[in-house]
XYZ file of N, CA, C and O in Angstrom:
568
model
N 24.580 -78.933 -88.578
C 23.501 -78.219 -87.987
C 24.013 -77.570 -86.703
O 24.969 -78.021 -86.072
N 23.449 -76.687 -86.420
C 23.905 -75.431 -85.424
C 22.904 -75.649 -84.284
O 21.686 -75.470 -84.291
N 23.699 -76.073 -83.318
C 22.648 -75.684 -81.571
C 22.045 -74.538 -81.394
O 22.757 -74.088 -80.496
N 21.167 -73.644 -81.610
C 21.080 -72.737 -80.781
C 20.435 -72.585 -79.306
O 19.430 -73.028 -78.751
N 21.638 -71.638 -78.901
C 21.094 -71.275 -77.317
C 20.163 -70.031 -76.976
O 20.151 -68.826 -77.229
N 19.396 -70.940 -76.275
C 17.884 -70.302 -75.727
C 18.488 -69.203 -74.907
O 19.542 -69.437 -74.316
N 17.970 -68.127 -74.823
C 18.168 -67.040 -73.681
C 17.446 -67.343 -72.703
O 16.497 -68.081 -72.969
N 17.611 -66.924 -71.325
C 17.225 -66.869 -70.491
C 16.533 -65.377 -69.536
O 17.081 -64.404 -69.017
N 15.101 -65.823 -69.653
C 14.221 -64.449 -69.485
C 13.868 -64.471 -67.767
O 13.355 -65.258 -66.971
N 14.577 -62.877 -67.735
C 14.482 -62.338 -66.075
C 13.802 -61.491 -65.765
O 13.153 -61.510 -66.811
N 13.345 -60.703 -65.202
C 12.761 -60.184 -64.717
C 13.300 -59.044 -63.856
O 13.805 -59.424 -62.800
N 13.302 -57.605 -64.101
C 14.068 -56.970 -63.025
C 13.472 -56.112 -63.023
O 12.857 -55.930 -64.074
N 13.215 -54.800 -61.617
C 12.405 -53.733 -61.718
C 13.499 -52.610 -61.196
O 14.369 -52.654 -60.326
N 13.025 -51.480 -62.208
C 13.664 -50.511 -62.663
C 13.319 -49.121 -62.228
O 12.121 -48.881 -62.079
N 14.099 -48.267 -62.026
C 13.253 -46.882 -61.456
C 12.484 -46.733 -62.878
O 12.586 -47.353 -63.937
N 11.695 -45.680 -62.470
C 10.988 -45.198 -63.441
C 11.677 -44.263 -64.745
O 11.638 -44.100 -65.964
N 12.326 -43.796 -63.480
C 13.593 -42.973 -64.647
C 14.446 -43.605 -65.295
O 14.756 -43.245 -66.431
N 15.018 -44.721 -64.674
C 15.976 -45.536 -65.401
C 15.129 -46.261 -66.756
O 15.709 -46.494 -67.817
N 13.806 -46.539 -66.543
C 13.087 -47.448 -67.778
C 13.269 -46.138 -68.475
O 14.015 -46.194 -69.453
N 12.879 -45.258 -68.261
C 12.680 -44.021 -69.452
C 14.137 -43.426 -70.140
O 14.241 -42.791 -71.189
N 15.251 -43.853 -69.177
C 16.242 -43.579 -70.230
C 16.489 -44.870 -70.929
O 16.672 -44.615 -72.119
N 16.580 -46.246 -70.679
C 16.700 -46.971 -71.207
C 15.543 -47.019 -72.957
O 15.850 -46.895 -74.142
N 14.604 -47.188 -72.452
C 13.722 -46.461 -73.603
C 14.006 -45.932 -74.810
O 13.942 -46.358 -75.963
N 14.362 -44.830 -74.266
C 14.923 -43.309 -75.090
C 16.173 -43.863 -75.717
O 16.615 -43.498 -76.807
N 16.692 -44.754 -74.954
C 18.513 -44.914 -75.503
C 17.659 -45.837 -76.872
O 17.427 -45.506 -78.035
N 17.401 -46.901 -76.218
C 17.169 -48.161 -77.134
C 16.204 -47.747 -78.305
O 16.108 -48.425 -79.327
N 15.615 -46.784 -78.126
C 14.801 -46.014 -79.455
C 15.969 -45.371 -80.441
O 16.392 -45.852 -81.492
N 16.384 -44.071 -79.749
C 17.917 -43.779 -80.260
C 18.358 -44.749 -81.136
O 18.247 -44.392 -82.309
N 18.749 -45.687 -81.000
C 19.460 -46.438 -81.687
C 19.041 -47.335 -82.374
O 19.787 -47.973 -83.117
N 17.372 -47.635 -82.235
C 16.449 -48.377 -83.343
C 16.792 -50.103 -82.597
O 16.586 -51.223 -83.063
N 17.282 -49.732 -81.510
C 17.343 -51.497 -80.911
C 16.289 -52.118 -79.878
O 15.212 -51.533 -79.762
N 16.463 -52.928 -79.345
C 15.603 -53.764 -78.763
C 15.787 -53.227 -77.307
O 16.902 -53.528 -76.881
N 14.975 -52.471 -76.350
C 15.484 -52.710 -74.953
C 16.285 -53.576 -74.364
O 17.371 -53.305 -73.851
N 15.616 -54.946 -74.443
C 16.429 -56.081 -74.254
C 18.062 -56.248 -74.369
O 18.945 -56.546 -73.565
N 18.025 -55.870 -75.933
C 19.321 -55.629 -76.082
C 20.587 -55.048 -75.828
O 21.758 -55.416 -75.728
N 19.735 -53.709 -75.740
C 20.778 -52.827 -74.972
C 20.435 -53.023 -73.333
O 21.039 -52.154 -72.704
N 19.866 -53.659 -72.697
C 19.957 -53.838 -71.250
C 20.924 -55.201 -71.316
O 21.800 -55.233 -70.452
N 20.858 -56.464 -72.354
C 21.625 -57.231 -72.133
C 23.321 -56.678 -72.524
O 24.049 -57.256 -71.716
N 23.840 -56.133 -73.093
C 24.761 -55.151 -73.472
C 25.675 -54.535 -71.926
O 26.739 -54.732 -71.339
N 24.238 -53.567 -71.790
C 24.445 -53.161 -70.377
C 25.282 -53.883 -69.530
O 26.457 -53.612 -69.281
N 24.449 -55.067 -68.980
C 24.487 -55.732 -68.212
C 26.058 -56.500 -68.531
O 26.793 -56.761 -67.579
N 26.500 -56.844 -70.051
C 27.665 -57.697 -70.272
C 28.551 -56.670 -70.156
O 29.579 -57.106 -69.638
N 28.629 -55.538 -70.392
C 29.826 -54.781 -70.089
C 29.927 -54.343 -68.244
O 30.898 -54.333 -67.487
N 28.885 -54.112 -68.076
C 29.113 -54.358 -66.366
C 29.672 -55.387 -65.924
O 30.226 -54.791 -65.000
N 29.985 -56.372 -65.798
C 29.936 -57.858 -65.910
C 31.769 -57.983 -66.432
O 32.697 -58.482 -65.796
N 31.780 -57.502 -67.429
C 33.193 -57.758 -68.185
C 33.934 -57.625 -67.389
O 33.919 -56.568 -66.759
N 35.318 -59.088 -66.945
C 36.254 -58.357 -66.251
C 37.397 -56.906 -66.714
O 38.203 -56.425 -65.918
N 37.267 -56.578 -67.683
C 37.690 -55.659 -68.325
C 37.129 -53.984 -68.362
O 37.541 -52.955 -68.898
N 36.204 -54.268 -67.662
C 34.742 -53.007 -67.325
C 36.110 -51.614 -66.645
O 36.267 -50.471 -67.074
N 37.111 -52.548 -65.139
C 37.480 -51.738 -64.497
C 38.761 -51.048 -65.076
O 39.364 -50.066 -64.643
N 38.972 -51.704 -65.997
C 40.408 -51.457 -67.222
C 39.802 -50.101 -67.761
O 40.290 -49.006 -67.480
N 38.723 -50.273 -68.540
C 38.137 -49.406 -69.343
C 37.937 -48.455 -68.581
O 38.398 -47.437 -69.097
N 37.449 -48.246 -67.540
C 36.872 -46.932 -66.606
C 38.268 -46.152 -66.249
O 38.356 -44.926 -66.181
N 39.441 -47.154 -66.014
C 40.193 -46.169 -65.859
C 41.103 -45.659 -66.748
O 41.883 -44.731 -66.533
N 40.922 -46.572 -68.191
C 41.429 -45.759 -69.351
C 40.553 -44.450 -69.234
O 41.192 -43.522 -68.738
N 39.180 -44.130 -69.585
C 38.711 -43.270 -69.318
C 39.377 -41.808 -68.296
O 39.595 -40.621 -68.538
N 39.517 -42.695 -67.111
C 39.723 -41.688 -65.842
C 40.922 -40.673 -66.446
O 41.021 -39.472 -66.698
N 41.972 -42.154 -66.547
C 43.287 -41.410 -67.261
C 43.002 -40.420 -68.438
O 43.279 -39.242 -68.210
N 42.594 -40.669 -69.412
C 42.255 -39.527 -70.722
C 42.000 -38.387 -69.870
O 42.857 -37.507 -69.946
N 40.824 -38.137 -68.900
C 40.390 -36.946 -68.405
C 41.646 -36.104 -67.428
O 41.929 -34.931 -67.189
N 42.081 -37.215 -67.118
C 42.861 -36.036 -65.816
C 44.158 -36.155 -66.996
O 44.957 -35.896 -66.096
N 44.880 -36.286 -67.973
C 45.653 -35.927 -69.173
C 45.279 -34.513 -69.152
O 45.681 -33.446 -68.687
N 43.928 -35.181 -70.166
C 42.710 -33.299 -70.305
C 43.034 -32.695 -69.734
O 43.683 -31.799 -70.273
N 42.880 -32.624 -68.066
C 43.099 -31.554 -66.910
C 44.312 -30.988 -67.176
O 44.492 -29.809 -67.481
N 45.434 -32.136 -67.015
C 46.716 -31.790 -66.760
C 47.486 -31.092 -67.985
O 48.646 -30.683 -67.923
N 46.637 -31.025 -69.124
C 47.395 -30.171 -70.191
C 46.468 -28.667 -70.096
O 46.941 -27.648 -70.600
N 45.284 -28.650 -69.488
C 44.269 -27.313 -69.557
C 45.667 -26.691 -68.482
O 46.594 -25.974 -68.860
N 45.456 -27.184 -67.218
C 46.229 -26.609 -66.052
C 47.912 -26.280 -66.447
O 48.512 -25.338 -65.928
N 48.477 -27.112 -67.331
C 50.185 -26.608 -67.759
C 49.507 -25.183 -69.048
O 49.931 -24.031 -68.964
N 48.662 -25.523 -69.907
C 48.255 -24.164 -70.575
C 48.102 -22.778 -69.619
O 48.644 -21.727 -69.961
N 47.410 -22.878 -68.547
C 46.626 -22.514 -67.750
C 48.104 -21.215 -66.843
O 48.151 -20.014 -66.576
N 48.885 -22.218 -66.710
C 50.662 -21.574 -65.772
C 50.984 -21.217 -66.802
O 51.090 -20.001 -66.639
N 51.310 -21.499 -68.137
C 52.146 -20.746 -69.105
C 51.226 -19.891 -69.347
O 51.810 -19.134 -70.123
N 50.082 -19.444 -69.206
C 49.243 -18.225 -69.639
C 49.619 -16.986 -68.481
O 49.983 -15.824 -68.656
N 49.391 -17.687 -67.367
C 49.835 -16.917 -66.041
C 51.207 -16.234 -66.330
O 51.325 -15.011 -66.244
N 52.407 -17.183 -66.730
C 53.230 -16.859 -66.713
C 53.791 -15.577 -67.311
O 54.338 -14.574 -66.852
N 53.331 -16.142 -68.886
C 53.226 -15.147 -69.844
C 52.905 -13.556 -69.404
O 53.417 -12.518 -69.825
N 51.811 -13.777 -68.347
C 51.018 -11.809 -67.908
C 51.941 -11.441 -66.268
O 51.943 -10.358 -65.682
N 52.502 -12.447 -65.935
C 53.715 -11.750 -64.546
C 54.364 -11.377 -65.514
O 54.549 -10.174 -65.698
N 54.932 -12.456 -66.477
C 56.334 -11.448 -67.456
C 55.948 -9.654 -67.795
O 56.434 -8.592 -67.405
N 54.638 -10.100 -68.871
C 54.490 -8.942 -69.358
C 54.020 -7.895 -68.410
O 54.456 -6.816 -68.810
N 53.103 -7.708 -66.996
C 53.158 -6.776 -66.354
C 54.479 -6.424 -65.591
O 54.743 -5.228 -65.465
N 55.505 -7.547 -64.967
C 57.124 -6.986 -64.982
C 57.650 -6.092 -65.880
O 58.142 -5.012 -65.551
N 57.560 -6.522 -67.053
C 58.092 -5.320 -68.445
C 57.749 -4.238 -68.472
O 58.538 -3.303 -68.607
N 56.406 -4.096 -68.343
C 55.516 -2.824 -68.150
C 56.068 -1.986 -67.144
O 56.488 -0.833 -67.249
N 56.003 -2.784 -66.088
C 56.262 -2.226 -64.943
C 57.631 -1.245 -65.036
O 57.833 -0.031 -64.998
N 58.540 -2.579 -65.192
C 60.064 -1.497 -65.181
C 60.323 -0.515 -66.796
O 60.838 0.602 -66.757
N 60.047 -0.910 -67.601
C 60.038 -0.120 -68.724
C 58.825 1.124 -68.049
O 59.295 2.245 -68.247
N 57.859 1.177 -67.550
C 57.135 3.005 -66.821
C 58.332 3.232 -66.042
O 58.969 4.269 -66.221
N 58.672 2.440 -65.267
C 59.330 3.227 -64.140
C 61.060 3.875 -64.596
O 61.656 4.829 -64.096
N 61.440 3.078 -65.542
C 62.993 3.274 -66.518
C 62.724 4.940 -67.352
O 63.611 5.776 -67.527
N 61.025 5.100 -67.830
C 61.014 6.180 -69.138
C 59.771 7.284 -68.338
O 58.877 7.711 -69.068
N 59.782 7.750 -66.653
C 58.705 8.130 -66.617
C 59.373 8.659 -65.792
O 59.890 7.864 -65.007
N 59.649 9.973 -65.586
C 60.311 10.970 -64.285
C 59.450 11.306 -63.349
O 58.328 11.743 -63.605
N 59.808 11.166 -62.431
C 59.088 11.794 -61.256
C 58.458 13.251 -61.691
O 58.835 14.137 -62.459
N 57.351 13.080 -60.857
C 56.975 14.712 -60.604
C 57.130 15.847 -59.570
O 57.514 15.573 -58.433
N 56.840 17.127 -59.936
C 57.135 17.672 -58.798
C 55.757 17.812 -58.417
O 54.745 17.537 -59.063
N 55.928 18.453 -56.854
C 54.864 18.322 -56.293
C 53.738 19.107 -56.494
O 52.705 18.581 -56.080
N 53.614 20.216 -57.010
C 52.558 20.419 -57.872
C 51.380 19.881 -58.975
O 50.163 19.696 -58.984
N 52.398 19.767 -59.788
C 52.045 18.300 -60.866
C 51.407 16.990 -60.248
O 50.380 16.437 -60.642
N 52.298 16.570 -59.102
C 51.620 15.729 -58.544
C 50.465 15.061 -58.345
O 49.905 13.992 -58.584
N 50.228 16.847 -57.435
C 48.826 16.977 -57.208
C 47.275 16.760 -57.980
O 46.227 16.306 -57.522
N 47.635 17.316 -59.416
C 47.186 17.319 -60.436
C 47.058 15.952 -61.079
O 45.886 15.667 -61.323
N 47.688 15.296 -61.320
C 48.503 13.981 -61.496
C 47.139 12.782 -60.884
O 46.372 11.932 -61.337
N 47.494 13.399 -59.643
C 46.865 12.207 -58.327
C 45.146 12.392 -58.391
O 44.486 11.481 -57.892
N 44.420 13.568 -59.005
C 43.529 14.261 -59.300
C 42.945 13.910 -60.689
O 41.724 13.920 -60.843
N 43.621 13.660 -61.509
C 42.533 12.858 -62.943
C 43.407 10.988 -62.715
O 43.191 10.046 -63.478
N 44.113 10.955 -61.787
C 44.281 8.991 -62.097
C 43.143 8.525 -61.435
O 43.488 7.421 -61.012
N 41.567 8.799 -60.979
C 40.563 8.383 -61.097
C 39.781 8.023 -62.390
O 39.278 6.970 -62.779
N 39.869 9.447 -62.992
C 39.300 9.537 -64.643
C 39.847 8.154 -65.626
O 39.303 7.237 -66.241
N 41.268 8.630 -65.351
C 42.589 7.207 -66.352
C 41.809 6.217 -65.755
O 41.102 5.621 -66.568
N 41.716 5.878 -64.692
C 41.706 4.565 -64.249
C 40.092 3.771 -64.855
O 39.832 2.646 -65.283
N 39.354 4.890 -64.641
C 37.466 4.141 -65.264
C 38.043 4.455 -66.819
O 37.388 3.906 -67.705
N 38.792 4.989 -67.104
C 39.056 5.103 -68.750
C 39.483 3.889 -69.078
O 39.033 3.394 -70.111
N 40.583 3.034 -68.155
C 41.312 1.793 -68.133
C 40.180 0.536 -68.524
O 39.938 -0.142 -69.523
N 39.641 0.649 -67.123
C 38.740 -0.505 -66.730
C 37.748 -0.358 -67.854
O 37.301 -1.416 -68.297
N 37.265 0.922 -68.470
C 36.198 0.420 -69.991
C 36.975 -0.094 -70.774
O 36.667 -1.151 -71.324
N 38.151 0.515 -71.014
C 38.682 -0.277 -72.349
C 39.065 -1.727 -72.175
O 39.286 -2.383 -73.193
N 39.176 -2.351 -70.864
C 39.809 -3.317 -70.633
C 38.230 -4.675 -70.794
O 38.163 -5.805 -71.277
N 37.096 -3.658 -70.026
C 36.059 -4.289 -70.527
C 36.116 -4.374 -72.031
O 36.200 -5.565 -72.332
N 36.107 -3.779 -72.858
C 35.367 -3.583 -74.337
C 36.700 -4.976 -74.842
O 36.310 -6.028 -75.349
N 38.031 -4.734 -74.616
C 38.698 -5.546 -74.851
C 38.155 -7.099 -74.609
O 37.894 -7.733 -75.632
N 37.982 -7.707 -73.416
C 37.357 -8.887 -73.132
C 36.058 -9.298 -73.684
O 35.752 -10.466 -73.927
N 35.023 -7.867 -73.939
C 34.146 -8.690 -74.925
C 34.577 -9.033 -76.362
O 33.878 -9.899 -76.890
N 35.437 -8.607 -76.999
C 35.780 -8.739 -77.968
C 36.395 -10.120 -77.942
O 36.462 -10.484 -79.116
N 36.847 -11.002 -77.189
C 37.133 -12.343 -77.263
C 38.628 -13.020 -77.279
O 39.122 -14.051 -76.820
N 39.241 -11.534 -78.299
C 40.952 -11.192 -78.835
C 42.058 -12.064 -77.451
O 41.865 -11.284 -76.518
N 42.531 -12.608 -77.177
C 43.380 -12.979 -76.217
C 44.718 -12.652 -76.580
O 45.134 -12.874 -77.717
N 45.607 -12.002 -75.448
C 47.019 -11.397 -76.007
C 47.855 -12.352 -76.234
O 48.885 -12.241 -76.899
N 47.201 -13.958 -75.354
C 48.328 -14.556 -75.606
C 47.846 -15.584 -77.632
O 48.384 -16.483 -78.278
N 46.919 -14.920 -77.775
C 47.165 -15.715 -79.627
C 47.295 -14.389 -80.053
O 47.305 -14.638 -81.259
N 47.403 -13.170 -79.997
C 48.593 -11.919 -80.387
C 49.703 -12.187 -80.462
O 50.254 -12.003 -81.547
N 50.447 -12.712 -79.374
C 51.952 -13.236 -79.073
C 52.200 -13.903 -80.183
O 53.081 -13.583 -80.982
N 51.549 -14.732 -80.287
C 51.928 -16.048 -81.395
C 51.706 -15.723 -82.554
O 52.398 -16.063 -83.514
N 50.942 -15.185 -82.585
C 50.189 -14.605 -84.085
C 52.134 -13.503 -84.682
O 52.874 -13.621 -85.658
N 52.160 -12.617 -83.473
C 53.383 -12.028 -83.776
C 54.486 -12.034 -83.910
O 55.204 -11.163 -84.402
N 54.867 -13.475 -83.290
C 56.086 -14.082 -83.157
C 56.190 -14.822 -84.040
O 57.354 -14.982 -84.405
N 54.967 -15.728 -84.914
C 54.918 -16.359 -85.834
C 54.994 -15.644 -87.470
O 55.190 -16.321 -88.480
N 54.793 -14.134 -87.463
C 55.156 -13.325 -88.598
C 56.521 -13.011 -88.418
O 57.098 -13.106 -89.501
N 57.298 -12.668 -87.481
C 58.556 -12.102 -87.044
C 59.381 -13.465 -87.749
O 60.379 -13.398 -88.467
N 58.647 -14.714 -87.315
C 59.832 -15.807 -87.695
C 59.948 -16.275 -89.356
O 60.868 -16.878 -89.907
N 58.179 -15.570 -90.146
C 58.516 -15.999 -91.305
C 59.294 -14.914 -92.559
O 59.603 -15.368 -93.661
């Protein structure tokens, strides 16, 4: 035959908000308030509670620390490619004379709102150059 042990009934007062999520949780899940407050209460309690929180902590700042190394190789990727740009115009693009210039210096307002729409219409579209890259480097290699 089996002892069983009596629980022991406490009494504790709760914000109002806290009863109402507790509530909501313990409905959620078709359990007993009780239950999930005694739950509660044993994992608070667990010497193992502060293990767990910072397994947690660790997973997240991982998270961070692989968004943020994505984050520099994306950067990286657009110094390269505006460098390229850069010296490949300046390698295939002759000076002007000063006439031309003039002319020149006179519609790079027009180019430039011509730029900035397309560069908008580009970003709504979602397309990112750097899954182009890959997308292209990954046909080149097969």
């Amino acid at each position: 035959m089996t002892t069983s042990r009596k629980k022991t009934k406490i009494s504790v007062y709760l914000d109002p908000e806290v009863m109402q999520m507790l509530a909501d949780f313990a409905a959620r899940r078709d359990r007993s308030q009780s239950m999930v407050a005694e739950a509660a209460i044993a994992s608070f309690l667990s010497p193992d509670d502060a293990e767990r929180r910072e397994a947690v902590l660790a997973r997240r700042l991982d998270h961070i620390d692989r968004r943020i190394t994505r984050l520099e190789r994306d950067v990286g990727i657009s110094v390269e490619s505006l460098a390229v740009f850069i010296r490949f115009w300046l390698a295939t693009t002759p000076a002007l004379p000063e006439p031309a210039a003039k002319a020149a210096r006179a519609k790079a307002g027009e180019r430039y709102e011509a730029f900035i729409s397309a560069l908008g219409r580009r970003l709504a579209q979602g397309a990112k150059l750097r899954q182009e890259v890959s997308e292209d480097v990954e046909d080149e290699e097969t």
